[in-house]
Tab-separated table of C-alpha atoms and ligand atoms in Angstrom:
chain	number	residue	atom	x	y	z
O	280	UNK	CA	-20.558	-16.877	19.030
O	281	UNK	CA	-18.455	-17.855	21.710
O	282	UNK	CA	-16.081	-19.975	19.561
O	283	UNK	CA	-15.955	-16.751	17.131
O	284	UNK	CA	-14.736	-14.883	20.562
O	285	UNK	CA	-12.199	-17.533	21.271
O	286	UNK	CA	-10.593	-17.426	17.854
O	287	UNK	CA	-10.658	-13.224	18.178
O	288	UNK	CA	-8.885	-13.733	21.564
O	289	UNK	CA	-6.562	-16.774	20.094
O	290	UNK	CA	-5.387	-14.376	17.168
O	291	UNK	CA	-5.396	-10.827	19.253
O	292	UNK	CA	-2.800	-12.673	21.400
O	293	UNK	CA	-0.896	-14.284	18.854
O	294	UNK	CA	-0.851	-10.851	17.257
O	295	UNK	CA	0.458	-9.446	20.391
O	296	UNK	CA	3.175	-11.600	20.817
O	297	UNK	CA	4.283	-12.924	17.806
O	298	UNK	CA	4.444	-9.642	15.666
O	299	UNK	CA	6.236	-11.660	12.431
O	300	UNK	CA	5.256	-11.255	9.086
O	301	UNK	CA	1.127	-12.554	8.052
O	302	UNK	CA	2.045	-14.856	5.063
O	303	UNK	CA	-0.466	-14.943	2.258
O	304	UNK	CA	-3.695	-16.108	2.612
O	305	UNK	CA	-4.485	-13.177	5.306
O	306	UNK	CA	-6.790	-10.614	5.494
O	307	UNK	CA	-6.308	-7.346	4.916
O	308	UNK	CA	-8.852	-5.100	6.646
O	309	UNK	CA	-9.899	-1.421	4.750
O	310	UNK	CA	-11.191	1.365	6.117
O	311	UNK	CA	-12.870	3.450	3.213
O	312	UNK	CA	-13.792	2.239	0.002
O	313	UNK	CA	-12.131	5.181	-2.950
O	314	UNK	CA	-9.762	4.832	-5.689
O	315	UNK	CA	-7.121	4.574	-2.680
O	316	UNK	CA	-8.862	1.214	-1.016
O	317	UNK	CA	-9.612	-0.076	-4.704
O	318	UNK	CA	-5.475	-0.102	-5.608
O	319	UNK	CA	-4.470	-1.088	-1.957
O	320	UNK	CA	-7.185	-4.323	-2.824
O	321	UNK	CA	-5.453	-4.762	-6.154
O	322	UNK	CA	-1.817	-4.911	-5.166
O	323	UNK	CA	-2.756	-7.212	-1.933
O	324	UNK	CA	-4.193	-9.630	-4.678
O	325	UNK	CA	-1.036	-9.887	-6.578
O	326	UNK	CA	0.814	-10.756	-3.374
O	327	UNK	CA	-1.642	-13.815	-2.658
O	328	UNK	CA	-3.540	-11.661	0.129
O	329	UNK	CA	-7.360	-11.348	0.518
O	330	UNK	CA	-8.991	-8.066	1.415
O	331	UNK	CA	-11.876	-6.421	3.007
O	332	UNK	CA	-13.181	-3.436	2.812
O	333	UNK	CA	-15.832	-1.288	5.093
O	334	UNK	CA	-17.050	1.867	3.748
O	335	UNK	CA	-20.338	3.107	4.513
O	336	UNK	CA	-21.546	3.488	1.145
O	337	UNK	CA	-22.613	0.590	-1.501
O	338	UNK	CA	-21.105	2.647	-4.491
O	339	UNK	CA	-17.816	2.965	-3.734
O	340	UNK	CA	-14.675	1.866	-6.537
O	341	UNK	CA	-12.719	-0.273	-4.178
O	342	UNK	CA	-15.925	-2.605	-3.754
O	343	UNK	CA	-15.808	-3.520	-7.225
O	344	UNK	CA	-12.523	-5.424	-6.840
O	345	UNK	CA	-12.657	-6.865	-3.583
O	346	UNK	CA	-14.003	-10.258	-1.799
O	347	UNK	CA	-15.716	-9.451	1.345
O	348	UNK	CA	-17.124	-6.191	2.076
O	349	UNK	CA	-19.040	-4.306	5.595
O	350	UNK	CA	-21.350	-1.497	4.093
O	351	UNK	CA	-22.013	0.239	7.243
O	352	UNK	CA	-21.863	3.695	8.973
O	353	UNK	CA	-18.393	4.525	11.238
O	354	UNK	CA	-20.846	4.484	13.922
O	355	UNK	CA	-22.471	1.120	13.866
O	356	UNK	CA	-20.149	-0.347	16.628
O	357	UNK	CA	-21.260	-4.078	16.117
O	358	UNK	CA	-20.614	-4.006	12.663
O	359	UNK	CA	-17.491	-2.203	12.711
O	360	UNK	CA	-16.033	-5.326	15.453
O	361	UNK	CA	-17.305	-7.557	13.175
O	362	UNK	CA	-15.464	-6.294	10.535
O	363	UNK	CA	-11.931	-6.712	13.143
O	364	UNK	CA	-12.921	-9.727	14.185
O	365	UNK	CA	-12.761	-11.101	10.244
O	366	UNK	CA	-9.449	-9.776	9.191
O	367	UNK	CA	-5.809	-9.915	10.849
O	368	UNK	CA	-4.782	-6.315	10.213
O	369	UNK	CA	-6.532	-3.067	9.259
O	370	UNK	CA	-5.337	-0.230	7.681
O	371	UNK	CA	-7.102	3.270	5.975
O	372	UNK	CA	-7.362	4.873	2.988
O	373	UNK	CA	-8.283	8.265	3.792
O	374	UNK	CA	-8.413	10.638	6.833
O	375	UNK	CA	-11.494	11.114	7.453
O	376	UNK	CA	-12.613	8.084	9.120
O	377	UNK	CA	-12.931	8.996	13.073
O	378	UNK	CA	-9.400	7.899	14.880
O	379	UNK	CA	-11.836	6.556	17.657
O	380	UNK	CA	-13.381	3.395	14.885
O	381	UNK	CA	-9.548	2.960	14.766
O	382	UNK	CA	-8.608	2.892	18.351
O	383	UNK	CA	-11.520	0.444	19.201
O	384	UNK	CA	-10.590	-1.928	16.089
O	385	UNK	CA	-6.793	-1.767	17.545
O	386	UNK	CA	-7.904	-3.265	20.781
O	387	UNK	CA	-8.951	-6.289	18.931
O	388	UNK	CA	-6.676	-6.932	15.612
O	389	UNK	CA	-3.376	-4.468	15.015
O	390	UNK	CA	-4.150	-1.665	12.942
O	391	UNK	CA	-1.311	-0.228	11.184
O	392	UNK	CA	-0.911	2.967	10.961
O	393	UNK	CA	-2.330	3.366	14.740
O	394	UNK	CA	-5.358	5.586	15.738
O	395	UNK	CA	-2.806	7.531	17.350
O	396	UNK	CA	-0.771	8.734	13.686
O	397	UNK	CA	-4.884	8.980	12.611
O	398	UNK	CA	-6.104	11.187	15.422
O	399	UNK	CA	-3.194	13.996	14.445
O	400	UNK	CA	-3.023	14.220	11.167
O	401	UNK	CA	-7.153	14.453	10.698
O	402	UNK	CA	-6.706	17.774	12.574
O	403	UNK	CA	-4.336	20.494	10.915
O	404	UNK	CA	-3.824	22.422	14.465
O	405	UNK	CA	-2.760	18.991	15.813
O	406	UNK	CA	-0.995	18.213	12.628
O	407	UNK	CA	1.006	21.414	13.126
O	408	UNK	CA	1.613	20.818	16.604
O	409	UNK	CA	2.809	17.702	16.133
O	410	UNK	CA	5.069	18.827	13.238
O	411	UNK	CA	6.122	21.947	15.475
O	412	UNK	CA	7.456	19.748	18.088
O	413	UNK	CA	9.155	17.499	16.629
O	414	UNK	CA	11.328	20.533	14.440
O	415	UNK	CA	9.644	20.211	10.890
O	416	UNK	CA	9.459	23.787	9.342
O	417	UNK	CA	5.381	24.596	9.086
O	418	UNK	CA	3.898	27.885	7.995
O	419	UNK	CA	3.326	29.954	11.012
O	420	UNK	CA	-0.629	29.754	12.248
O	421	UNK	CA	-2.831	30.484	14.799
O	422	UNK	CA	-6.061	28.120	16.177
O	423	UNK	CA	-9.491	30.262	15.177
O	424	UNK	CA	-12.702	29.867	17.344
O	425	UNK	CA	-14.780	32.876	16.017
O	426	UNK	CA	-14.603	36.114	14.332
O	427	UNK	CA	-13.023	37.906	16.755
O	428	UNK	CA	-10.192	35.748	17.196
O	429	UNK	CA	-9.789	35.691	13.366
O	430	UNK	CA	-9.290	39.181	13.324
O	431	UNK	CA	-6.579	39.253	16.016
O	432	UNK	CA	-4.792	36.409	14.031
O	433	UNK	CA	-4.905	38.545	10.885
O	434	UNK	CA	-3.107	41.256	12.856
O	435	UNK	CA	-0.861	39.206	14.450
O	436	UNK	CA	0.017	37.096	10.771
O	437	UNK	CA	-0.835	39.269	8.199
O	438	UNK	CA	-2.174	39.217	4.843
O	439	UNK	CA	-2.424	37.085	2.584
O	440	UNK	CA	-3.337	34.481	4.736
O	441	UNK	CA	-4.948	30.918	4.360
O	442	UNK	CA	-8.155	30.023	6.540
O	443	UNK	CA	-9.211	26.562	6.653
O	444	UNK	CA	-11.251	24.679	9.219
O	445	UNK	CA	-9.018	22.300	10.961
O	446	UNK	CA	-10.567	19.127	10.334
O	447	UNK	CA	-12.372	17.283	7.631
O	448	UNK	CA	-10.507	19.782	4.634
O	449	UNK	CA	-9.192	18.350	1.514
O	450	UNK	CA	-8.874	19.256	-2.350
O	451	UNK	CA	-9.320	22.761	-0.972
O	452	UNK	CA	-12.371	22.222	0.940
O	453	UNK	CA	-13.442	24.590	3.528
O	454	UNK	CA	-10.371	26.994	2.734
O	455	UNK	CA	-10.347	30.914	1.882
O	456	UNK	CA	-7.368	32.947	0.922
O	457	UNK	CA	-7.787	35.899	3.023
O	458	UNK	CA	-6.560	39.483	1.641
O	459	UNK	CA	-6.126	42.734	3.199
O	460	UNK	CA	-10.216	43.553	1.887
O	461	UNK	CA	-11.471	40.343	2.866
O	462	UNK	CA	-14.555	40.753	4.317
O	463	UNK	CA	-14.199	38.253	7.421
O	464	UNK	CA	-17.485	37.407	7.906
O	465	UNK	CA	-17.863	35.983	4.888
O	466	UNK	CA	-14.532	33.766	5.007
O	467	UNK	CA	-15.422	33.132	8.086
O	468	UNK	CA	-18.774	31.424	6.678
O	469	UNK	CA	-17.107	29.740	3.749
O	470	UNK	CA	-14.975	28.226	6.022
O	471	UNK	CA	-17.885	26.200	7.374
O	472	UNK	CA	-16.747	24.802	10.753
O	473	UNK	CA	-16.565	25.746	14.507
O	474	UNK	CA	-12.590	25.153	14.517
O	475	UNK	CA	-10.385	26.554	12.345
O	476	UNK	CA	-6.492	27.699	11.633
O	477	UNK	CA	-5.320	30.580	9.931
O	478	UNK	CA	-1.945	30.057	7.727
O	479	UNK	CA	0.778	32.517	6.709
O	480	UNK	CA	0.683	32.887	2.999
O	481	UNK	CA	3.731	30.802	1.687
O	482	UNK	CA	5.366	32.488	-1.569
O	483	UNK	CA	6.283	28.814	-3.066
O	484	UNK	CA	8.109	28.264	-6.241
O	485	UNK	CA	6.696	24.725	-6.416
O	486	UNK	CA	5.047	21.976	-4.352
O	487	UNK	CA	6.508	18.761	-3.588
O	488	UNK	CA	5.456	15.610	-1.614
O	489	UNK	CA	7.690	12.866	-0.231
O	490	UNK	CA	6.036	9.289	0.878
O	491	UNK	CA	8.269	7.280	2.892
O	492	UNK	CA	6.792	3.862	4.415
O	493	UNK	CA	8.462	2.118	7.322
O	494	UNK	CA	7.692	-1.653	8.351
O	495	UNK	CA	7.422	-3.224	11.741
O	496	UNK	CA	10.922	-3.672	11.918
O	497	UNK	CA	11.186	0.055	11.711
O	498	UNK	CA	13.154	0.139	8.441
O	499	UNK	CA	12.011	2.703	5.675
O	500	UNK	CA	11.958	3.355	2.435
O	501	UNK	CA	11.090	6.539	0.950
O	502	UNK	CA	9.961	7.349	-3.117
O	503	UNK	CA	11.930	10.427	-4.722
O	504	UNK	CA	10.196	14.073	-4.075
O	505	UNK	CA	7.797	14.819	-6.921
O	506	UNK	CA	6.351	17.996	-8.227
O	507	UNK	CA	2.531	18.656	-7.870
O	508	UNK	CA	0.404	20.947	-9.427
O	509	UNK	CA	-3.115	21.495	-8.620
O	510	UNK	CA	-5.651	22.654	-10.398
O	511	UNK	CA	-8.665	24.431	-8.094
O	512	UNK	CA	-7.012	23.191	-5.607
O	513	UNK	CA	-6.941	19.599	-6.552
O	514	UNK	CA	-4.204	17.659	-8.104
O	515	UNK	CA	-4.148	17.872	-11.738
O	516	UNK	CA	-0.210	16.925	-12.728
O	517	UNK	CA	2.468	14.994	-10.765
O	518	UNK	CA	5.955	15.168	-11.784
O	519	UNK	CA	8.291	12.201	-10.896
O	520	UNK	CA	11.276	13.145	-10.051
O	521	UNK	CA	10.450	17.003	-8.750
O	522	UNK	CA	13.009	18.791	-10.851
O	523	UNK	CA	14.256	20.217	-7.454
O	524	UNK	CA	17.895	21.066	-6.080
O	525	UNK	CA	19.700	17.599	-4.750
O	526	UNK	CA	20.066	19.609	-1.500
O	527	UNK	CA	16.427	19.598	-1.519
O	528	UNK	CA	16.043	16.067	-2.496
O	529	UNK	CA	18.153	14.989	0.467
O	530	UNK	CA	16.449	17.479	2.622
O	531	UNK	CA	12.791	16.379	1.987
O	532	UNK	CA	13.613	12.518	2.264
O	533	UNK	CA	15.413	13.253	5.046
O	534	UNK	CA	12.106	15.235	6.775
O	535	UNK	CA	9.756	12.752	5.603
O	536	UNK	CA	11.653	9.833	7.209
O	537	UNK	CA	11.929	12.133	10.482
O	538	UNK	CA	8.422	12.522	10.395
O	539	UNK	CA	7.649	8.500	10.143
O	540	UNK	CA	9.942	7.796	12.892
O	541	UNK	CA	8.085	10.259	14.806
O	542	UNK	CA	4.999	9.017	14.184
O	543	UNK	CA	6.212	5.727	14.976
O	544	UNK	CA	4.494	4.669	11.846
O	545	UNK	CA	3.724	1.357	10.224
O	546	UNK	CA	2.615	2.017	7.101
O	547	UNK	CA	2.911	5.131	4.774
O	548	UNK	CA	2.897	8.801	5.197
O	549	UNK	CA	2.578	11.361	2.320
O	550	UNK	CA	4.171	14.457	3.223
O	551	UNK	CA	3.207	17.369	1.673
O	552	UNK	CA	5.363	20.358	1.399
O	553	UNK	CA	6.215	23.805	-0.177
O	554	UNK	CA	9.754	24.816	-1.602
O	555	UNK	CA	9.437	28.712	-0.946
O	556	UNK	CA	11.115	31.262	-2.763
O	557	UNK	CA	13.789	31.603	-0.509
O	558	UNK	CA	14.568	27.678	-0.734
O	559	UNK	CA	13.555	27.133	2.796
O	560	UNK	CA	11.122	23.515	2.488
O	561	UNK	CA	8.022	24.017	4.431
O	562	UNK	CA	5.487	20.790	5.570
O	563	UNK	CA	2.110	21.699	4.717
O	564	UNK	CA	0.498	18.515	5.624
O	565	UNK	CA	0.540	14.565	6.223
O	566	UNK	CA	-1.732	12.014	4.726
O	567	UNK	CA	-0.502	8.784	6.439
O	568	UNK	CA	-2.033	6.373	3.740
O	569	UNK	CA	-1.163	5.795	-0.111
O	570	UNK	CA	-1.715	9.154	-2.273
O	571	UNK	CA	-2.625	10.915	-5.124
O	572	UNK	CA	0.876	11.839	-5.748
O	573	UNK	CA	2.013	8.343	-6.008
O	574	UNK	CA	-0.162	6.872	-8.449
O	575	UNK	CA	3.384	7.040	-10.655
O	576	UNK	CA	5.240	4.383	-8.459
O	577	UNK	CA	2.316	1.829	-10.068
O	578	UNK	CA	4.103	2.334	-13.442
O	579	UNK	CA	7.566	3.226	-12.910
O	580	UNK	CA	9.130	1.880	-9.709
O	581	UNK	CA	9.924	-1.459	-9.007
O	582	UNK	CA	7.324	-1.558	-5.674
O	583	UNK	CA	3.917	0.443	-6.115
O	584	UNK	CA	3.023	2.539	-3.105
O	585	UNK	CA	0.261	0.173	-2.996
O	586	UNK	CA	2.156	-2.933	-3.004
O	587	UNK	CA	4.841	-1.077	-0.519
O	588	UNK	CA	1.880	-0.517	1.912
O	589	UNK	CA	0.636	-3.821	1.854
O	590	UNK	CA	4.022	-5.266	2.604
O	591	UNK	CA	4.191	-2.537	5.171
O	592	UNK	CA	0.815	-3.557	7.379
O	593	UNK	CA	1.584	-7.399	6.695
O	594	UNK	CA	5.437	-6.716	8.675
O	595	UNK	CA	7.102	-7.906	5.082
O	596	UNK	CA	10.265	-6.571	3.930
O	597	UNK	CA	9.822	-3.355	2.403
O	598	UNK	CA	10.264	-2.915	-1.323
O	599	UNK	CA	12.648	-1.312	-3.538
O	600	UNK	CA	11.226	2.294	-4.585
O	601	UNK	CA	13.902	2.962	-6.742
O	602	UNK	CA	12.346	4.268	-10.094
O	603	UNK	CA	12.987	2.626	-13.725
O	604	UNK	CA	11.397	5.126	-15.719
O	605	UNK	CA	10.450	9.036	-14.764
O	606	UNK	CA	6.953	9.443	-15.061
O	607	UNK	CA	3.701	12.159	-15.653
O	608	UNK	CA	0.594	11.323	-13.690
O	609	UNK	CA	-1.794	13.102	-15.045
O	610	UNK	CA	-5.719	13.071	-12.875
O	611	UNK	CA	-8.426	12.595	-14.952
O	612	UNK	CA	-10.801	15.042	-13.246
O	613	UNK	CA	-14.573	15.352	-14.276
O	614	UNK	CA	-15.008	14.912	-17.900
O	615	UNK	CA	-11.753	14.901	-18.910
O	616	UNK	CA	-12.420	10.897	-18.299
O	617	UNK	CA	-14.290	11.089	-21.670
O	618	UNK	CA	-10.467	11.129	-23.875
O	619	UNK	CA	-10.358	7.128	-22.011
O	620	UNK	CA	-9.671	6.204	-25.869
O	621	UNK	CA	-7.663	8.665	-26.763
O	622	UNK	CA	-5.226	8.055	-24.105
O	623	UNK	CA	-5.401	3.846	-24.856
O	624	UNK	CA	-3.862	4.574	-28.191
O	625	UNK	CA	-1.597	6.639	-27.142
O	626	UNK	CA	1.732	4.274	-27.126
O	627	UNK	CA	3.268	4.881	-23.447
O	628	UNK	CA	0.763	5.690	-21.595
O	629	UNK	CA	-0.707	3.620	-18.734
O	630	UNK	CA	-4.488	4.540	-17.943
O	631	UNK	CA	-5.832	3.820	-14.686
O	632	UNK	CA	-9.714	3.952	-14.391
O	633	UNK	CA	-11.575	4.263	-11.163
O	634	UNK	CA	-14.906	2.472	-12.272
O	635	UNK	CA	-17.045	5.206	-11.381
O	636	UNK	CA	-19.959	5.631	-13.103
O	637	UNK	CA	-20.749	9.896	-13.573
O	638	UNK	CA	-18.098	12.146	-13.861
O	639	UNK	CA	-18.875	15.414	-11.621
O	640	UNK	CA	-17.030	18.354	-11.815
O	641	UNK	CA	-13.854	17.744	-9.396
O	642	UNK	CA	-14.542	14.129	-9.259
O	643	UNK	CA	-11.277	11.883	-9.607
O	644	UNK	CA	-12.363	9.215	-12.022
O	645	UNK	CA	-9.330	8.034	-12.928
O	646	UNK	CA	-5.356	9.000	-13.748
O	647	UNK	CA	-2.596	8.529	-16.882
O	648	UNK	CA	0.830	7.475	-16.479
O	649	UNK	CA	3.457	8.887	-18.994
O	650	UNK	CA	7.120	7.203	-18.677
O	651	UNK	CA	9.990	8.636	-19.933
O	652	UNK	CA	13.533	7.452	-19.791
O	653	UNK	CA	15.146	8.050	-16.363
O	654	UNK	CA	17.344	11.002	-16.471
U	3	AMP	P1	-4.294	21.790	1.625
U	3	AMP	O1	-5.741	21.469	1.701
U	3	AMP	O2	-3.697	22.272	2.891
U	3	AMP	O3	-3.493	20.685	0.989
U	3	AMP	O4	-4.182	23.016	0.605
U	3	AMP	C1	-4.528	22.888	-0.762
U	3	AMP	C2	-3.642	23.792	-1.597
U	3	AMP	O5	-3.805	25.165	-1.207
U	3	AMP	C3	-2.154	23.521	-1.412
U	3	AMP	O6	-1.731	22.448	-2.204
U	3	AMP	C4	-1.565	24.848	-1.820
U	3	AMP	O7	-1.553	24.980	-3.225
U	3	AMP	C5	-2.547	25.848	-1.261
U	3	AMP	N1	-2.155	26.260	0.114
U	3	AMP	C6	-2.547	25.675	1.263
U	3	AMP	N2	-1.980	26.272	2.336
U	3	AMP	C7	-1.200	27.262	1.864
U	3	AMP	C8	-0.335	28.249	2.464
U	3	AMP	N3	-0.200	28.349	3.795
U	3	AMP	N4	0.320	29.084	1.641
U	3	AMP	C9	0.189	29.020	0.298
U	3	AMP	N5	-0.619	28.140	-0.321
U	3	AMP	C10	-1.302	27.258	0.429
């Protein structure tokens, strides 16, 4: 034990002062086990790095691939420095893992993105905030305790209006679209949680997301805009490039990178946005991980988001995201997993399965990659 605490203190202070790139051989540490963790495990392997993931469940798609594994709650303290104390950087794959796991692990290995990049965007108000203050265009909102409150913000904003509780949302989750009949109790109730933040409505022609990573060195490299379209609220289709104005193009890199900087980020941010009617662009939200919209860069870019965030949290040069080919992804949601051998004979397209065993309604179990030539 105490030559375990030794080597933890040996490598924390390397760490600290000797920030250069971890060569091959290291270990990756993963918060959450998903799809996302299973292709950040993948892409870490082809590079000659070793991975580890904790996720408190057993049956979880990134455990399937990966060499050393903590199945334990984000509250088991011992098991979570454990887990720090075995790797040489950790990084997550989705938001919901609390920012304070993250802020203790940081104290004893670097994480990368910090807890600090974590702790706003888990929280839409602070998300907002955040996104408010630095001069990034948001839909207007209001912070919602109770009814009452609700009901000023709905005179204040107007209908329609999005409600959604302010943490722990996502494919829709714990969001109502609020109309001038609305009965507010109810949204209220749908919305589920004891914070919440009402939206304006945003008349978009099309939603786009941007994901920019930067390294240690603070260089960055962002992936063209692409076009998302959701289906009950969750991704169905994402179109690489979004067939967008060049003004926009520029525009939207140009926010996303503003964004990282901001954030001071290591690693990768996903930023959401809305290209409304009148052709203002609008951030709707940040996901600083690998994400859905992405899966395309596997198939038609020189460097995979996956690969790009692994050279990203191991202070590597950053890849080239330049594309070869334009792309489809197309989420394979629920059953529509059962055409898996349909889409392998189709010539051209890539199929990416998650290795999940039952198909529920609104489950991702997996995603197809159509190329095209570039245009
Ligand atoms: P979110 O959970 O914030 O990503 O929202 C899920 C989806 O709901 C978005 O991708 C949009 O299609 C829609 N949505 C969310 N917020 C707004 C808004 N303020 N105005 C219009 N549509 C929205």
């Amino acid at each position: 034990m105490t030559d375990e605490k030794t080597a933890t203190q040996e490598k924390t202070t390397a760490a600290a002062i000797r920030p250069g790139p971890l060569p091959p051989g290291s270990r990756i540490g993963i918060l959450g086990g998903g799809q996302l963790g299973r292709m950040i495990v993948l892409a870490a392997a082809r590079l000659g790095y070793r991975a580890h993931v904790f996720c408190p469940s057993s049956d979880e798609p990134a455990l399937q691939v990966v060499e050393a594994r903590t199945v334990a709650s984000y509250d088991d303290w011992a098991a979570i420095d454990a887990f720090a104390d075995a790797v040489d950087v950790v990084t997550f794959e989705f938001e919901n893992v609390p920012s304070t796991v993250v802020e203790r692990i940081g104290a004893r290995v670097p994480t990368r993105p910090g807890w600090k990049t974590l702790h706003i965007a888990q929280n839409r108000l602070r998300e907002k905030d955040f996104l408010r203050g630095i001069g990034v265009p948001t839909a207007d909102y209001r912070e919602i305790t109770g009814i009452d409150g609700l009901q000023r913000a709905i005179r204040d904003l107007g209908t329609p209006a999005v409600f959604k509780s302010a943490a722990y949302g996502y494919d829709g989750k714990g969001q109502v679209l609020i109309k001038s009949d609305t009965d507010l109790r109810e949204a209220w109730a749908t919305m589920g949680a004891e914070l919440g933040i009402l939206e304006t409505f945003v008349d978009f022609e099309t939603e786009i997301s941007v994901i920019v990573a930067r390294g240690l060195d603070g260089r960055m490299a962002a992936y063209d805009p692409v076009e998302n379209w959701h289906a009950n609220h969750i991704l169905d289709t994402t179109i690489a490039p979004a067939r967008i104005a060049s003004r926009l193009t520029m525009q939207a890199e140009a926010m996303a990178r503003h964004i990282a900087e901001a954030l001071e980020l290591v690693g990768l941010v996903a930023v959401e946005m809305f290209v409304a009617r009148d052709g203002r662009l609008i951030v709707n939200e940040l996901a600083p991980r690998p994400h859905n919209s992405g899966h395309w860069t596997i198939d038609a870019c020189v460097t995979s988001q996956f690969e790009q965030i692994v050279r990203a949290v191991c202070g590597l040069p950053l890849g080239a995201t330049e594309r070869h080919s334009d792309a489809t992804m197309k989420n394979l949601i629920g059953d529509e997993v059962a055409d898996w051998l349909k889409i392998l004979s189709e010539p051209g397209a890539k199929l990416h399965l998650y290795g999940k065993a039952h198909a529920r309604p609104g489950r991702k179990m997996g995603h197809v990659t159509r190329l095209t030539p570039k245009r």
